[in-house]
PDB file of C-alpha atoms in Angstrom:
ATOM      1  CA  MET K   1     -13.404 -56.217 -35.615  1.00  0.00           C
ATOM      2  CA  LEU K   2     -10.676 -56.224 -32.960  1.00  0.00           C
ATOM      3  CA  GLU K   3      -8.158 -58.982 -32.775  1.00  0.00           C
ATOM      4  CA  PRO K   4      -6.577 -60.092 -29.478  1.00  0.00           C
ATOM      5  CA  GLY K   5      -3.522 -57.954 -28.707  1.00  0.00           C
ATOM      6  CA  ASP K   6      -4.820 -54.818 -30.447  1.00  0.00           C
ATOM      7  CA  ARG K   7      -4.032 -51.622 -28.530  1.00  0.00           C
ATOM      8  CA  TYR K   8      -7.470 -50.109 -28.513  1.00  0.00           C
ATOM      9  CA  SER K   9      -9.024 -49.214 -25.173  1.00  0.00           C
ATOM     10  CA  CYS K  10     -12.511 -50.160 -24.110  1.00  0.00           C
ATOM     11  CA  SER K  11     -13.046 -46.772 -22.488  1.00  0.00           C
ATOM     12  CA  ASP K  12     -14.073 -43.819 -24.590  1.00  0.00           C
ATOM     13  CA  GLU K  13     -12.107 -40.548 -24.799  1.00  0.00           C
ATOM     14  CA  SER K  14     -14.294 -38.677 -22.286  1.00  0.00           C
ATOM     15  CA  ASP K  15     -13.216 -41.058 -19.505  1.00  0.00           C
ATOM     16  CA  LYS K  16      -9.598 -40.410 -20.434  1.00  0.00           C
ATOM     17  CA  ASP K  17     -10.088 -36.633 -20.210  1.00  0.00           C
ATOM     18  CA  GLN K  18     -11.563 -36.913 -16.722  1.00  0.00           C
ATOM     19  CA  ARG K  19      -8.674 -39.027 -15.447  1.00  0.00           C
ATOM     20  CA  GLU K  20      -5.793 -36.919 -16.789  1.00  0.00           C
ATOM     21  CA  PRO K  21      -4.747 -33.831 -14.791  1.00  0.00           C
ATOM     22  CA  GLY K  22      -4.564 -31.690 -17.936  1.00  0.00           C
ATOM     23  CA  GLY K  23      -7.734 -33.102 -19.458  1.00  0.00           C
ATOM     24  CA  ILE K  24     -10.738 -31.173 -20.691  1.00  0.00           C
ATOM     25  CA  SER K  25     -12.758 -31.700 -17.506  1.00  0.00           C
ATOM     26  CA  SER K  26     -10.068 -30.184 -15.297  1.00  0.00           C
ATOM     27  CA  ARG K  27      -9.651 -27.261 -17.716  1.00  0.00           C
ATOM     28  CA  ILE K  28     -13.402 -26.648 -17.651  1.00  0.00           C
ATOM     29  CA  ALA K  29     -13.339 -26.684 -13.835  1.00  0.00           C
ATOM     30  CA  ILE K  30     -10.479 -24.171 -13.749  1.00  0.00           C
ATOM     31  CA  TRP K  31     -12.262 -21.878 -16.203  1.00  0.00           C
ATOM     32  CA  LYS K  32     -15.508 -22.158 -14.227  1.00  0.00           C
ATOM     33  CA  ASN K  33     -13.604 -21.107 -11.091  1.00  0.00           C
ATOM     34  CA  VAL K  34     -12.143 -18.057 -12.888  1.00  0.00           C
ATOM     35  CA  GLU K  35     -15.602 -17.193 -14.197  1.00  0.00           C
ATOM     36  CA  ASP K  36     -17.136 -17.409 -10.714  1.00  0.00           C
ATOM     37  CA  GLN K  37     -14.426 -15.183  -9.220  1.00  0.00           C
ATOM     38  CA  HIS K  38     -14.970 -12.584 -11.957  1.00  0.00           C
ATOM     39  CA  LYS K  39     -18.724 -12.684 -11.429  1.00  0.00           C
ATOM     40  CA  GLN K  40     -18.311 -12.106  -7.665  1.00  0.00           C
ATOM     41  CA  LYS K  41     -16.056  -9.116  -8.308  1.00  0.00           C
ATOM     42  CA  GLN K  42     -18.542  -7.653 -10.792  1.00  0.00           C
ATOM     43  CA  LEU K  43     -21.426  -8.110  -8.373  1.00  0.00           C
ATOM     44  CA  ILE K  44     -19.709  -5.890  -5.789  1.00  0.00           C
ATOM     45  CA  ASN K  45     -18.216  -3.457  -8.319  1.00  0.00           C
ATOM     46  CA  PRO K  46     -20.005  -0.109  -7.837  1.00  0.00           C
ATOM     47  CA  PHE K  47     -19.550   0.711 -11.543  1.00  0.00           C
ATOM     48  CA  SER K  48     -20.796  -2.634 -12.847  1.00  0.00           C
ATOM     49  CA  GLU K  49     -23.794  -2.628 -15.147  1.00  0.00           C
ATOM     50  CA  TRP K  50     -24.473  -6.323 -14.614  1.00  0.00           C
ATOM     51  CA  GLU K  51     -28.000  -7.372 -13.813  1.00  0.00           C
ATOM     52  CA  GLY K  52     -28.260  -8.049 -10.095  1.00  0.00           C
ATOM     53  CA  ALA K  53     -25.083  -6.198  -9.169  1.00  0.00           C
ATOM     54  CA  MET K  54     -25.088  -4.921  -5.619  1.00  0.00           C
ATOM     55  CA  HIS K  55     -24.501  -1.239  -5.866  1.00  0.00           C
ATOM     56  CA  ARG K  56     -22.986  -0.107  -2.625  1.00  0.00           C
ATOM     57  CA  GLU K  57     -24.560   2.712  -0.751  1.00  0.00           C
ATOM     58  CA  LYS K  58     -22.700   5.966  -0.692  1.00  0.00           C
ATOM     59  CA  LEU K  59     -20.732   6.190   2.513  1.00  0.00           C
ATOM     60  CA  ASN K  60     -21.299   9.233   4.632  1.00  0.00           C
ATOM     61  CA  LYS K  61     -18.381  11.074   6.186  1.00  0.00           C
ATOM     62  CA  GLY K  62     -19.265   9.795   9.650  1.00  0.00           C
ATOM     63  CA  ASP K  63     -18.891   6.157   8.588  1.00  0.00           C
ATOM     64  CA  ALA K  64     -15.829   4.306   9.936  1.00  0.00           C
ATOM     65  CA  ASN K  65     -15.073   2.922   6.443  1.00  0.00           C
ATOM     66  CA  TYR K  66     -15.234   6.306   4.720  1.00  0.00           C
ATOM     67  CA  ALA K  67     -12.087   6.967   2.610  1.00  0.00           C
ATOM     68  CA  ARG K  68     -10.643   3.573   3.553  1.00  0.00           C
ATOM     69  CA  PRO K  69      -9.842   0.668   1.219  1.00  0.00           C
ATOM     70  CA  VAL K  70     -11.726  -2.604   1.507  1.00  0.00           C
ATOM     71  CA  GLU K  71     -10.237  -4.626   4.366  1.00  0.00           C
ATOM     72  CA  GLY K  72      -7.784  -7.263   3.151  1.00  0.00           C
ATOM     73  CA  SER K  73      -7.541  -5.824  -0.367  1.00  0.00           C
ATOM     74  CA  MET K  74      -4.218  -5.225  -2.094  1.00  0.00           C
ATOM     75  CA  THR K  75      -4.844  -1.490  -1.738  1.00  0.00           C
ATOM     76  CA  ALA K  76      -5.128  -1.886   2.034  1.00  0.00           C
ATOM     77  CA  ILE K  77      -1.972  -4.015   2.153  1.00  0.00           C
ATOM     78  CA  ARG K  78       0.015  -1.537   0.039  1.00  0.00           C
ATOM     79  CA  GLY K  79      -1.243   1.339   2.202  1.00  0.00           C
ATOM     80  CA  GLN K  80      -0.166  -0.454   5.376  1.00  0.00           C
ATOM     81  CA  MET K  81       3.282  -1.123   3.911  1.00  0.00           C
ATOM     82  CA  ALA K  82       3.657   2.538   2.877  1.00  0.00           C
ATOM     83  CA  GLY K  83       2.577   3.709   6.337  1.00  0.00           C
ATOM     84  CA  ASP K  84       5.126   1.411   7.973  1.00  0.00           C
ATOM     85  CA  ARG K  85       7.870   2.692   5.667  1.00  0.00           C
ATOM     86  CA  ILE K  86       7.005   6.338   6.400  1.00  0.00           C
ATOM     87  CA  SER K  87       6.861   5.669  10.150  1.00  0.00           C
ATOM     88  CA  GLY K  88      10.360   4.205   9.903  1.00  0.00           C
ATOM     89  CA  GLU K  89      11.582   7.341   8.140  1.00  0.00           C
ATOM     90  CA  VAL K  90      10.014   9.522  10.846  1.00  0.00           C
ATOM     91  CA  ARG K  91      11.762   7.454  13.556  1.00  0.00           C
ATOM     92  CA  MET K  92      15.064   7.834  11.683  1.00  0.00           C
ATOM     93  CA  LEU K  93      14.494  11.618  11.493  1.00  0.00           C
ATOM     94  CA  ILE K  94      13.972  11.821  15.269  1.00  0.00           C
ATOM     95  CA  GLU K  95      17.170   9.811  15.843  1.00  0.00           C
ATOM     96  CA  ASN K  96      19.120  12.166  13.551  1.00  0.00           C
ATOM     97  CA  ILE K  97      17.740  15.252  15.320  1.00  0.00           C
ATOM     98  CA  ARG K  98      18.872  13.761  18.649  1.00  0.00           C
ATOM     99  CA  LEU K  99      22.282  12.980  17.138  1.00  0.00           C
ATOM    100  CA  LEU K 100      22.828  16.448  15.659  1.00  0.00           C
ATOM    101  CA  GLY K 101      20.822  18.543  18.106  1.00  0.00           C
ATOM    102  CA  GLU K 102      21.459  20.236  21.395  1.00  0.00           C
ATOM    103  CA  VAL K 103      19.416  19.976  24.572  1.00  0.00           C
ATOM    104  CA  ASP K 104      17.882  23.268  25.770  1.00  0.00           C
ATOM    105  CA  GLN K 105      17.086  24.392  29.349  1.00  0.00           C
ATOM    106  CA  GLU K 106      13.731  22.589  29.253  1.00  0.00           C
ATOM    107  CA  GLY K 107      15.379  19.295  28.306  1.00  0.00           C
ATOM    108  CA  ARG K 108      14.090  19.282  24.727  1.00  0.00           C
ATOM    109  CA  CYS K 109      16.379  18.430  21.835  1.00  0.00           C
ATOM    110  CA  SER K 110      16.491  20.870  18.921  1.00  0.00           C
ATOM    111  CA  VAL K 111      18.508  21.499  15.764  1.00  0.00           C
ATOM    112  CA  ARG K 112      18.558  24.207  13.108  1.00  0.00           C
ATOM    113  CA  PHE K 113      17.057  23.295   9.743  1.00  0.00           C
ATOM    114  CA  GLY K 114      20.228  24.178   7.806  1.00  0.00           C
ATOM    115  CA  LYS K 115      22.368  21.781   9.840  1.00  0.00           C
ATOM    116  CA  LEU K 116      19.772  19.004   9.550  1.00  0.00           C
ATOM    117  CA  PHE K 117      19.328  19.615   5.818  1.00  0.00           C
ATOM    118  CA  ASN K 118      23.084  19.400   5.151  1.00  0.00           C
ATOM    119  CA  HIS K 119      23.244  16.142   7.116  1.00  0.00           C
ATOM    120  CA  TYR K 120      20.189  14.706   5.347  1.00  0.00           C
ATOM    121  CA  VAL K 121      21.580  15.331   1.846  1.00  0.00           C
ATOM    122  CA  LYS K 122      23.410  12.015   2.224  1.00  0.00           C
ATOM    123  CA  ILE K 123      20.379  10.164   3.655  1.00  0.00           C
ATOM    124  CA  SER K 124      17.173  11.169   1.893  1.00  0.00           C
ATOM    125  CA  ASN K 125      15.726  13.730  -0.490  1.00  0.00           C
ATOM    126  CA  LYS K 126      12.430  13.827   1.428  1.00  0.00           C
ATOM    127  CA  LEU K 127      13.470  15.733   4.556  1.00  0.00           C
ATOM    128  CA  VAL K 128      10.806  18.448   4.368  1.00  0.00           C
ATOM    129  CA  GLY K 129       8.013  15.943   3.730  1.00  0.00           C
ATOM    130  CA  ILE K 130       9.156  13.760   6.620  1.00  0.00           C
ATOM    131  CA  LEU K 131       9.372  16.835   8.882  1.00  0.00           C
ATOM    132  CA  MET K 132       5.824  17.817   7.978  1.00  0.00           C
ATOM    133  CA  ARG K 133       4.632  14.267   8.669  1.00  0.00           C
ATOM    134  CA  ALA K 134       6.429  14.259  12.039  1.00  0.00           C
ATOM    135  CA  ARG K 135       4.822  17.613  12.914  1.00  0.00           C
ATOM    136  CA  LYS K 136       1.395  16.274  11.955  1.00  0.00           C
ATOM    137  CA  GLN K 137       1.998  13.340  14.317  1.00  0.00           C
ATOM    138  CA  GLY K 138       2.946  15.757  17.108  1.00  0.00           C
ATOM    139  CA  LEU K 139       6.578  14.664  17.326  1.00  0.00           C
ATOM    140  CA  VAL K 140       8.375  17.859  16.257  1.00  0.00           C
ATOM    141  CA  ASP K 141       7.611  21.548  16.086  1.00  0.00           C
ATOM    142  CA  PHE K 142       8.965  24.377  13.935  1.00  0.00           C
ATOM    143  CA  GLU K 143       7.812  27.775  12.703  1.00  0.00           C
ATOM    144  CA  GLY K 144       6.191  28.205   9.321  1.00  0.00           C
ATOM    145  CA  GLU K 145       4.212  25.995   6.990  1.00  0.00           C
ATOM    146  CA  MET K 146       7.070  24.922   4.734  1.00  0.00           C
ATOM    147  CA  LEU K 147      10.835  24.944   5.131  1.00  0.00           C
ATOM    148  CA  TRP K 148      13.099  26.021   2.270  1.00  0.00           C
ATOM    149  CA  GLN K 149      16.818  25.431   1.889  1.00  0.00           C
ATOM    150  CA  ARG K 150      18.942  28.543   2.638  1.00  0.00           C
ATOM    151  CA  ARG K 151      15.916  30.779   3.364  1.00  0.00           C
ATOM    152  CA  ASP K 152      14.934  28.816   6.488  1.00  0.00           C
ATOM    153  CA  ASP K 153      18.350  27.503   7.596  1.00  0.00           C
ATOM    154  CA  HIS K 154      17.971  29.427  10.897  1.00  0.00           C
ATOM    155  CA  VAL K 155      14.589  27.827  11.809  1.00  0.00           C
ATOM    156  CA  VAL K 156      14.810  25.678  14.951  1.00  0.00           C
ATOM    157  CA  ILE K 157      13.236  22.202  14.835  1.00  0.00           C
ATOM    158  CA  THR K 158      12.383  20.844  18.278  1.00  0.00           C
ATOM    159  CA  ILE K 159      11.406  17.324  19.349  1.00  0.00           C
ATOM    160  CA  ILE K 160       8.241  17.592  21.455  1.00  0.00           C
ATOM    161  CA  GLY K 161       7.012  13.995  21.554  1.00  0.00           C
TER     162      GLY K 161
END
């Protein structure tokens, strides 16, 4: 029997758990949320063996989403960041060619690979890759598939874009 002034509460422990921010009810809700997120990911996972999983159709090569990451995914974000970084390196390459190069009779700026390579030693170790990317984008032109130090020092690189 309780005497007046005793410190016992009239509410039971389950009420206390629901009121406290770190109580069992809030922990159950958090776990339920994690469980639901995992279930949604598994339902769209093409390799999932879960019952009721939506197996995506194979994309054909004519589809706009073929070989592209899911929009808004971390893969798409990382790809966008990498593309921006590479575009910046291509712009820097064009600026350096203009800085080091000479203008020909047609008004195009060009530089020999050896001169550009020696300048780029202090800037980046990816000169050939950036040159190939710039050529693919139609910004520069040069002879050959690949440029090699010393062997191709005479090759002229021309800005065309």
